[in-house]
mmCIF file with all atom_site columns, C-alpha atoms in Angstrom:
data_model
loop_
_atom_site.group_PDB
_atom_site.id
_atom_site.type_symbol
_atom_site.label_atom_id
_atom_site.label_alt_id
_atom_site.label_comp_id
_atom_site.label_asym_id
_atom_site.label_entity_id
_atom_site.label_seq_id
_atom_site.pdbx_PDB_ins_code
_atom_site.Cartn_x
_atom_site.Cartn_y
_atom_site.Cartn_z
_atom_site.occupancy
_atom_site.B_iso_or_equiv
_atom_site.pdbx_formal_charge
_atom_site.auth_seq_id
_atom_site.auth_comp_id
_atom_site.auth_asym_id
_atom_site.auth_atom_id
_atom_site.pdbx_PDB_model_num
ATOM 1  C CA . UNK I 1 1  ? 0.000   0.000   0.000  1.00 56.00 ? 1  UNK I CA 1
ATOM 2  C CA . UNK I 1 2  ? 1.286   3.458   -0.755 1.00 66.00 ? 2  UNK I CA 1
ATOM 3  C CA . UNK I 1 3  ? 3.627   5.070   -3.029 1.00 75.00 ? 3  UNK I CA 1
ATOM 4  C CA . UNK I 1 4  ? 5.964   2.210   -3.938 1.00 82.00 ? 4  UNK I CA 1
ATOM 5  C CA . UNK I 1 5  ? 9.513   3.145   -3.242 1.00 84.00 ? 5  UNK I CA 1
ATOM 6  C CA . UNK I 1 6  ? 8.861   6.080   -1.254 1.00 82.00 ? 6  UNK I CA 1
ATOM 7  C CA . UNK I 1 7  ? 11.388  6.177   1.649  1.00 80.00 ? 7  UNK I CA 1
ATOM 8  C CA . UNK I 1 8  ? 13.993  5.454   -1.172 1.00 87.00 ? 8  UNK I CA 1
ATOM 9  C CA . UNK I 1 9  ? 13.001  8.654   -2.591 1.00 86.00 ? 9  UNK I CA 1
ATOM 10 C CA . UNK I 1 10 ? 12.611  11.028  0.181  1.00 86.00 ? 10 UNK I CA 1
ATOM 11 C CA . UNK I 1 11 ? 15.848  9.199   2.132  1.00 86.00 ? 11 UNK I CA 1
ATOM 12 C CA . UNK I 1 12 ? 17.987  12.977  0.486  1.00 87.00 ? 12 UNK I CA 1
ATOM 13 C CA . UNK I 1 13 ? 15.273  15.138  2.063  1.00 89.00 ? 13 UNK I CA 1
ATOM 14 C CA . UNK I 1 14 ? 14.045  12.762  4.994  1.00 80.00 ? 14 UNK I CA 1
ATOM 15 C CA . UNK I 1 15 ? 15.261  14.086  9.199  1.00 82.00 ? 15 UNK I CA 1
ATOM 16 C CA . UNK I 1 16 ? 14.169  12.250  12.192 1.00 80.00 ? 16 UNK I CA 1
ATOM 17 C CA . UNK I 1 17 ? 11.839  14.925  14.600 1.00 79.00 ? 17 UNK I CA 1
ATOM 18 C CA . UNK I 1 18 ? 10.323  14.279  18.187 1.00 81.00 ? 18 UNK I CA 1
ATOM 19 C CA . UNK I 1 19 ? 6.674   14.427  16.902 1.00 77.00 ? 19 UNK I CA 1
ATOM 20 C CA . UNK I 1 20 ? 5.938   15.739  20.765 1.00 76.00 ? 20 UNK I CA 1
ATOM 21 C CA . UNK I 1 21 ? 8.085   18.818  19.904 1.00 79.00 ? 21 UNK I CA 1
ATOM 22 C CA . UNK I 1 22 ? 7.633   19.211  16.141 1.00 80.00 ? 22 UNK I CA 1
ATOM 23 C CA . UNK I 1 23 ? 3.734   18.577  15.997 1.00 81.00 ? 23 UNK I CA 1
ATOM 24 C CA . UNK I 1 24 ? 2.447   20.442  19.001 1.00 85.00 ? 24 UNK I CA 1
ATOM 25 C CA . UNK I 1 25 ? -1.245  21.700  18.619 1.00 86.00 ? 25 UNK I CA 1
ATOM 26 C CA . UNK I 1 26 ? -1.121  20.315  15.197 1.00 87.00 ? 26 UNK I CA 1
ATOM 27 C CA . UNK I 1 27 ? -3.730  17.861  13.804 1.00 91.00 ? 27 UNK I CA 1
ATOM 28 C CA . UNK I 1 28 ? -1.479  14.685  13.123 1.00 88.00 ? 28 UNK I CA 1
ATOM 29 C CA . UNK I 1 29 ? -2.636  12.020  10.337 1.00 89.00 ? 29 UNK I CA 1
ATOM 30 C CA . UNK I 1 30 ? -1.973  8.459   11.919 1.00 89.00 ? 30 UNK I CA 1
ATOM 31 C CA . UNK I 1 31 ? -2.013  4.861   10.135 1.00 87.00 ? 31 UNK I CA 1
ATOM 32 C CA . UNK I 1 32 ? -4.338  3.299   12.378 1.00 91.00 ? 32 UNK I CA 1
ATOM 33 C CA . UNK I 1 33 ? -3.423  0.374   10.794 1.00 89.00 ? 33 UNK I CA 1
ATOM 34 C CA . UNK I 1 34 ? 0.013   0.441   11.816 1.00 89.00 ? 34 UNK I CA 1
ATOM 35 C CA . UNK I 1 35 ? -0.920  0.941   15.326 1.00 93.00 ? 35 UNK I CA 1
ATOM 36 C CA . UNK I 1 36 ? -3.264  -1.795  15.746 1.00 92.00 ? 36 UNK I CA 1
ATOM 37 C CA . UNK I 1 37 ? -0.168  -4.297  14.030 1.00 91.00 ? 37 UNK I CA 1
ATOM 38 C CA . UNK I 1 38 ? 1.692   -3.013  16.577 1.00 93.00 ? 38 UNK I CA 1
ATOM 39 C CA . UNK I 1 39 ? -0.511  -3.576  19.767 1.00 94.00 ? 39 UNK I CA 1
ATOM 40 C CA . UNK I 1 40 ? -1.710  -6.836  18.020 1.00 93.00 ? 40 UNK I CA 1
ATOM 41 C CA . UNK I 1 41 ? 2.535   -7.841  17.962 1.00 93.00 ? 41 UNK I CA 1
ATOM 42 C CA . UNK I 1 42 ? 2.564   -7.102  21.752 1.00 94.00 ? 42 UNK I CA 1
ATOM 43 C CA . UNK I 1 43 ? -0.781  -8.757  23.034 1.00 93.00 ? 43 UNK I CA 1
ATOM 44 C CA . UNK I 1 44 ? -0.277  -12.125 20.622 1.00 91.00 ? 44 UNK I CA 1
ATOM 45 C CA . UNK I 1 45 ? -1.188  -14.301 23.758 1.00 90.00 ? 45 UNK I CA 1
ATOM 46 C CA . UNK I 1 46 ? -4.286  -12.582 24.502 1.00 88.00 ? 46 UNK I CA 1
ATOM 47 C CA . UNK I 1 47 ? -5.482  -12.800 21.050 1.00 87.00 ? 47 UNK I CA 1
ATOM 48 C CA . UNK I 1 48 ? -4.432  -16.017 20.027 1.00 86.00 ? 48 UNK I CA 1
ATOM 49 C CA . UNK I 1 49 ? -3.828  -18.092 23.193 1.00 86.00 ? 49 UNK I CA 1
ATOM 50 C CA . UNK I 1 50 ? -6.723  -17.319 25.095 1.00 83.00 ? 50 UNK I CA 1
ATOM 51 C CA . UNK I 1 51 ? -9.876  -18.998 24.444 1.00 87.00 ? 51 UNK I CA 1
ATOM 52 C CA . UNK I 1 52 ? -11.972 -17.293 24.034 1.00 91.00 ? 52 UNK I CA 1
ATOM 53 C CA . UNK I 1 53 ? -9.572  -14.401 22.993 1.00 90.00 ? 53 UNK I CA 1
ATOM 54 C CA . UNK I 1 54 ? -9.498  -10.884 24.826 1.00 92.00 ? 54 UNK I CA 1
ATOM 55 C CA . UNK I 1 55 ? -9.275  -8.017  22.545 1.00 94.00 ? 55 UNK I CA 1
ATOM 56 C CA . UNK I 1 56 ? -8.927  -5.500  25.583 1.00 94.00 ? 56 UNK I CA 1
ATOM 57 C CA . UNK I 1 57 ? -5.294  -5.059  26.154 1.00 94.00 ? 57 UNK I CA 1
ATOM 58 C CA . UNK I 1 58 ? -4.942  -4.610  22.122 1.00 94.00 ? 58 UNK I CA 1
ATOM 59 C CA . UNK I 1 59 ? -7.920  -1.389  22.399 1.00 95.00 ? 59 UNK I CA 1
ATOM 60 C CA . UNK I 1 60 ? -5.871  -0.417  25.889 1.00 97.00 ? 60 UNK I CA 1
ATOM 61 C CA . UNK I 1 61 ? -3.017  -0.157  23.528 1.00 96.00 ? 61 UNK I CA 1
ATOM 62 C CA . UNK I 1 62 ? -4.318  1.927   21.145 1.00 96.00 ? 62 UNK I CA 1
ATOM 63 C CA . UNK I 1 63 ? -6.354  4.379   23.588 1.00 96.00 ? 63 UNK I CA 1
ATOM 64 C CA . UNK I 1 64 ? -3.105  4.883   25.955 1.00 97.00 ? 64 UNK I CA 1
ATOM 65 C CA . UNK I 1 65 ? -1.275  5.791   22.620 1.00 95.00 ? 65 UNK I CA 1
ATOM 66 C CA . UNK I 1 66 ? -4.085  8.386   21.511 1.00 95.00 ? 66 UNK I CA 1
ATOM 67 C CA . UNK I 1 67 ? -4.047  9.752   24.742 1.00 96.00 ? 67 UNK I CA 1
ATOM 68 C CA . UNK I 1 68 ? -0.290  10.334  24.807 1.00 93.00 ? 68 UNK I CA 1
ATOM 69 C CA . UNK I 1 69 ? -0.359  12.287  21.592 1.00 92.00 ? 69 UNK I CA 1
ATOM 70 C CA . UNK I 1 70 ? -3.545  14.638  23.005 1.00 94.00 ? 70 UNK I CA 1
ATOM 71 C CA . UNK I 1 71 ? -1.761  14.789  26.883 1.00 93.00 ? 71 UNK I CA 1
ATOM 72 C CA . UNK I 1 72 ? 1.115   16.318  24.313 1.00 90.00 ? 72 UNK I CA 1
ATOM 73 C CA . UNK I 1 73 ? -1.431  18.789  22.831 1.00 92.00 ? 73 UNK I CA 1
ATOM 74 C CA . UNK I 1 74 ? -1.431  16.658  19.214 1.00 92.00 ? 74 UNK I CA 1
ATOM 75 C CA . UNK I 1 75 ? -4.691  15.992  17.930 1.00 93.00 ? 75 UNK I CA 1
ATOM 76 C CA . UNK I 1 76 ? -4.582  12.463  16.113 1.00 92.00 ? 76 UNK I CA 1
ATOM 77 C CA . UNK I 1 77 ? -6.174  12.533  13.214 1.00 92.00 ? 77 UNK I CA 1
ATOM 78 C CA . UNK I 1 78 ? -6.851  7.997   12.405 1.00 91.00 ? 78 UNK I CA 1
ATOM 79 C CA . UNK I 1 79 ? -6.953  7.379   8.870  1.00 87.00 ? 79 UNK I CA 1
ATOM 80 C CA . UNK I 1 80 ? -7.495  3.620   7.379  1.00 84.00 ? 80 UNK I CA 1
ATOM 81 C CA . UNK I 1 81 ? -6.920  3.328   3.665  1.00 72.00 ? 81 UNK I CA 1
ATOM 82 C CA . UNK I 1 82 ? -5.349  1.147   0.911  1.00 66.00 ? 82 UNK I CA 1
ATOM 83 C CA . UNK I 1 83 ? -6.357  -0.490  -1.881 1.00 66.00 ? 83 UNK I CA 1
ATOM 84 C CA . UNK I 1 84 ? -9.373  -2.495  -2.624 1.00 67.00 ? 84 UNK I CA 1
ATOM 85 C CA . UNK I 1 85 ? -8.969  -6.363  -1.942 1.00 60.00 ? 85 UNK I CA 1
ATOM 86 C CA . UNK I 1 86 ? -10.669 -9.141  -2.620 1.00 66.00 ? 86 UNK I CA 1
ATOM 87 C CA . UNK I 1 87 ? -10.709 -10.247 1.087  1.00 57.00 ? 87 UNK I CA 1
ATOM 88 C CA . UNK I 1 88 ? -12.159 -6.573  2.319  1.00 49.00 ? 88 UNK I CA 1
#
């Protein structure tokens, strides 16, 4: 998903920033996608052990995040896009 290639071509013009400092009071467009991967990654047992399987710590994970960026004064923006596929 995305522009293919794209890190390669910004990697001349690309800087790492502390989004806390950089972004402040600014509305920030997050992959919510990426987030939920992430939390998912971190709570496998919960999900996938458990029977039946507890999706709480994985919303937790995602809330405590949001609220981190808006304690900062960033307002998350959550977008979820890509491409059409046949399993959506």
């Amino acid at each position: 998903m995305g522009v293919p290639r794209l890190l390669v071509l910004l990697a001349g013009v690309a800087e790492h920033v502390t989004v806390g400092r950089r972004c402040r009071s600014a509305r920030l467009g997050i992959d919510l996608f990426g987030w939920l991967h992430q939390a998912v990654v971190n709570h496998y047992d919960s999900l996938v052990v458990q029977n039946p399987p507890n999706y709480g710590p994985v919303v937790q994970e995602v809330l405590d995040r949001a609220r981190n960026y808006l304690a900062r004064g960033i307002h998350p923006l959550f977008v979820l896009d890509g491409r059409r596929l046949p399993g959506k």
